[in-house]
XYZ file of C-alpha atoms in Angstrom:
161
model
C -0.001 -0.032 -0.147
C 1.328 3.609 -0.732
C 2.353 5.689 2.471
C 0.026 8.263 3.436
C -2.772 6.262 5.027
C -4.322 8.242 8.055
C -4.559 5.933 11.293
C -7.251 7.842 12.652
C -9.220 7.698 9.229
C -11.456 4.982 7.410
C -9.634 1.309 7.181
C -7.682 0.834 4.178
C -6.179 -2.259 2.449
C -2.804 -3.335 1.118
C -2.167 -4.096 -2.625
C -1.219 -7.137 -3.810
C 2.248 -7.722 -4.933
C 1.901 -9.270 -8.986
C 4.802 -11.307 -10.550
C 6.307 -10.085 -13.397
C 6.834 -12.480 -16.665
C 8.710 -15.320 -16.092
C 8.433 -15.258 -12.179
C 6.562 -17.578 -9.797
C 5.466 -17.229 -5.926
C 7.499 -19.081 -3.310
C 6.712 -18.466 0.092
C 4.817 -15.254 -0.725
C 7.775 -13.610 -2.724
C 7.930 -13.519 -6.570
C 11.229 -15.360 -7.717
C 12.592 -16.030 -11.237
C 11.415 -19.400 -13.031
C 14.234 -21.782 -13.039
C 15.991 -22.678 -16.427
C 14.030 -22.215 -19.482
C 10.763 -22.719 -17.888
C 8.353 -19.743 -18.480
C 5.390 -17.985 -16.594
C 2.488 -15.214 -17.531
C 2.569 -12.171 -15.499
C 0.157 -11.828 -13.167
C 0.458 -14.414 -10.113
C -0.427 -12.880 -6.738
C 2.399 -12.882 -4.045
C -0.185 -12.852 -1.387
C -1.447 -16.249 -2.538
C -0.127 -19.973 -2.527
C 2.864 -20.796 -4.358
C 2.512 -21.219 -8.055
C 4.829 -22.901 -10.651
C 6.172 -22.142 -14.034
C 5.493 -24.105 -17.175
C 7.908 -26.538 -18.178
C 9.996 -25.336 -21.291
C 9.251 -25.694 -24.788
C 11.738 -26.083 -27.382
C 14.132 -23.520 -28.862
C 13.220 -22.059 -32.054
C 15.375 -21.809 -35.062
C 18.858 -20.640 -35.221
C 18.740 -20.981 -30.986
C 20.814 -23.574 -29.349
C 20.790 -24.770 -25.729
C 23.419 -23.291 -22.895
C 22.475 -24.079 -19.296
C 19.118 -25.008 -20.034
C 18.305 -21.706 -21.934
C 17.480 -21.089 -25.548
C 20.106 -18.502 -26.764
C 20.816 -17.054 -29.990
C 23.428 -19.045 -32.259
C 26.445 -17.024 -32.601
C 26.960 -14.853 -36.431
C 27.406 -17.427 -38.989
C 26.005 -20.375 -37.335
C 22.328 -21.850 -37.851
C 20.200 -24.215 -35.923
C 17.327 -26.185 -36.824
C 14.248 -25.525 -34.519
C 13.384 -28.467 -31.627
C 16.380 -28.123 -28.821
C 15.422 -29.286 -25.834
C 15.909 -26.769 -23.008
C 15.523 -29.112 -20.255
C 18.271 -31.524 -21.977
C 21.936 -31.415 -22.218
C 23.588 -28.335 -23.988
C 23.375 -28.218 -27.466
C 25.745 -26.392 -30.415
C 25.112 -24.540 -33.794
C 26.398 -25.702 -37.125
C 28.601 -23.636 -39.082
C 27.137 -21.961 -42.334
C 29.395 -23.204 -45.469
C 29.359 -21.012 -48.268
C 28.253 -22.248 -51.988
C 30.454 -22.310 -55.103
C 31.670 -18.752 -55.632
C 30.788 -17.161 -52.452
C 32.975 -15.603 -49.938
C 32.547 -15.031 -46.299
C 31.983 -10.642 -45.801
C 31.104 -10.113 -41.950
C 29.741 -13.934 -41.147
C 27.452 -13.934 -44.102
C 28.153 -15.639 -47.533
C 27.874 -13.326 -50.250
C 28.496 -13.949 -54.181
C 31.906 -13.067 -55.615
C 32.415 -9.759 -57.458
C 32.623 -9.683 -61.192
C 33.911 -12.820 -62.585
C 35.852 -13.873 -59.507
C 35.324 -17.568 -58.510
C 36.002 -19.252 -54.970
C 35.540 -23.282 -54.022
C 32.317 -24.077 -51.978
C 33.266 -24.547 -47.996
C 34.571 -21.281 -46.826
C 32.538 -21.296 -42.985
C 30.987 -18.125 -42.654
C 31.500 -18.456 -38.541
C 34.990 -17.439 -39.231
C 36.788 -14.867 -40.257
C 36.235 -12.929 -44.000
C 37.228 -14.627 -46.958
C 38.336 -13.589 -50.652
C 37.307 -15.048 -54.302
C 40.433 -15.500 -56.614
C 40.739 -13.367 -59.232
C 39.295 -13.970 -62.487
C 40.855 -15.941 -65.381
C 40.149 -16.303 -69.011
C 36.691 -18.337 -70.127
C 36.959 -21.915 -71.194
C 36.203 -23.218 -74.411
C 31.995 -23.128 -75.128
C 31.586 -20.094 -72.439
C 31.467 -16.633 -73.432
C 31.485 -13.228 -71.385
C 27.909 -11.927 -70.029
C 28.118 -9.151 -67.342
C 31.600 -10.057 -66.247
C 31.080 -13.517 -65.831
C 31.685 -16.475 -67.930
C 28.519 -18.206 -68.961
C 28.112 -21.191 -70.792
C 27.307 -20.998 -74.549
C 23.803 -21.630 -75.492
C 22.946 -24.947 -77.088
C 24.282 -25.464 -80.735
C 26.643 -22.795 -80.535
C 30.580 -23.015 -79.574
C 33.278 -20.424 -78.090
C 37.292 -20.863 -78.220
C 38.544 -20.417 -74.969
C 40.302 -17.178 -73.738
C 37.522 -14.458 -73.536
C 38.560 -12.051 -70.700
C 35.543 -11.483 -68.429
């Protein structure tokens, strides 16, 4: 109850303490839910002890650390469904495709006609693409990239993208 009640005046009452989101009542006090358990706001601390709801599963791109769902580090992913009541889990490194490089933990296309083999790890440092060479036989230059010749056409090797 707020300060200022006049003891010589009319009777007053105390206000109920209501617990916040992810809190429960233990011995008339609001305490945090354990681990990854959850609870809606509003449990009345003047009443009986309450419980939190069992944890669900972690959403996509989160992993379990100390019984809590935690966002995956940059450059990594994880499928939804890890159980926060179980053992700790990890996220998987994102691996870049052919002709992609790592920039700020993301796979991006190589510029122009530059190339790169598949497998750069996006959870690591930035990577580079290899300088462009010349187009092989039966490829031609289109927008600074070597592109296969259409069916029924040919091109000699050596075009410079």
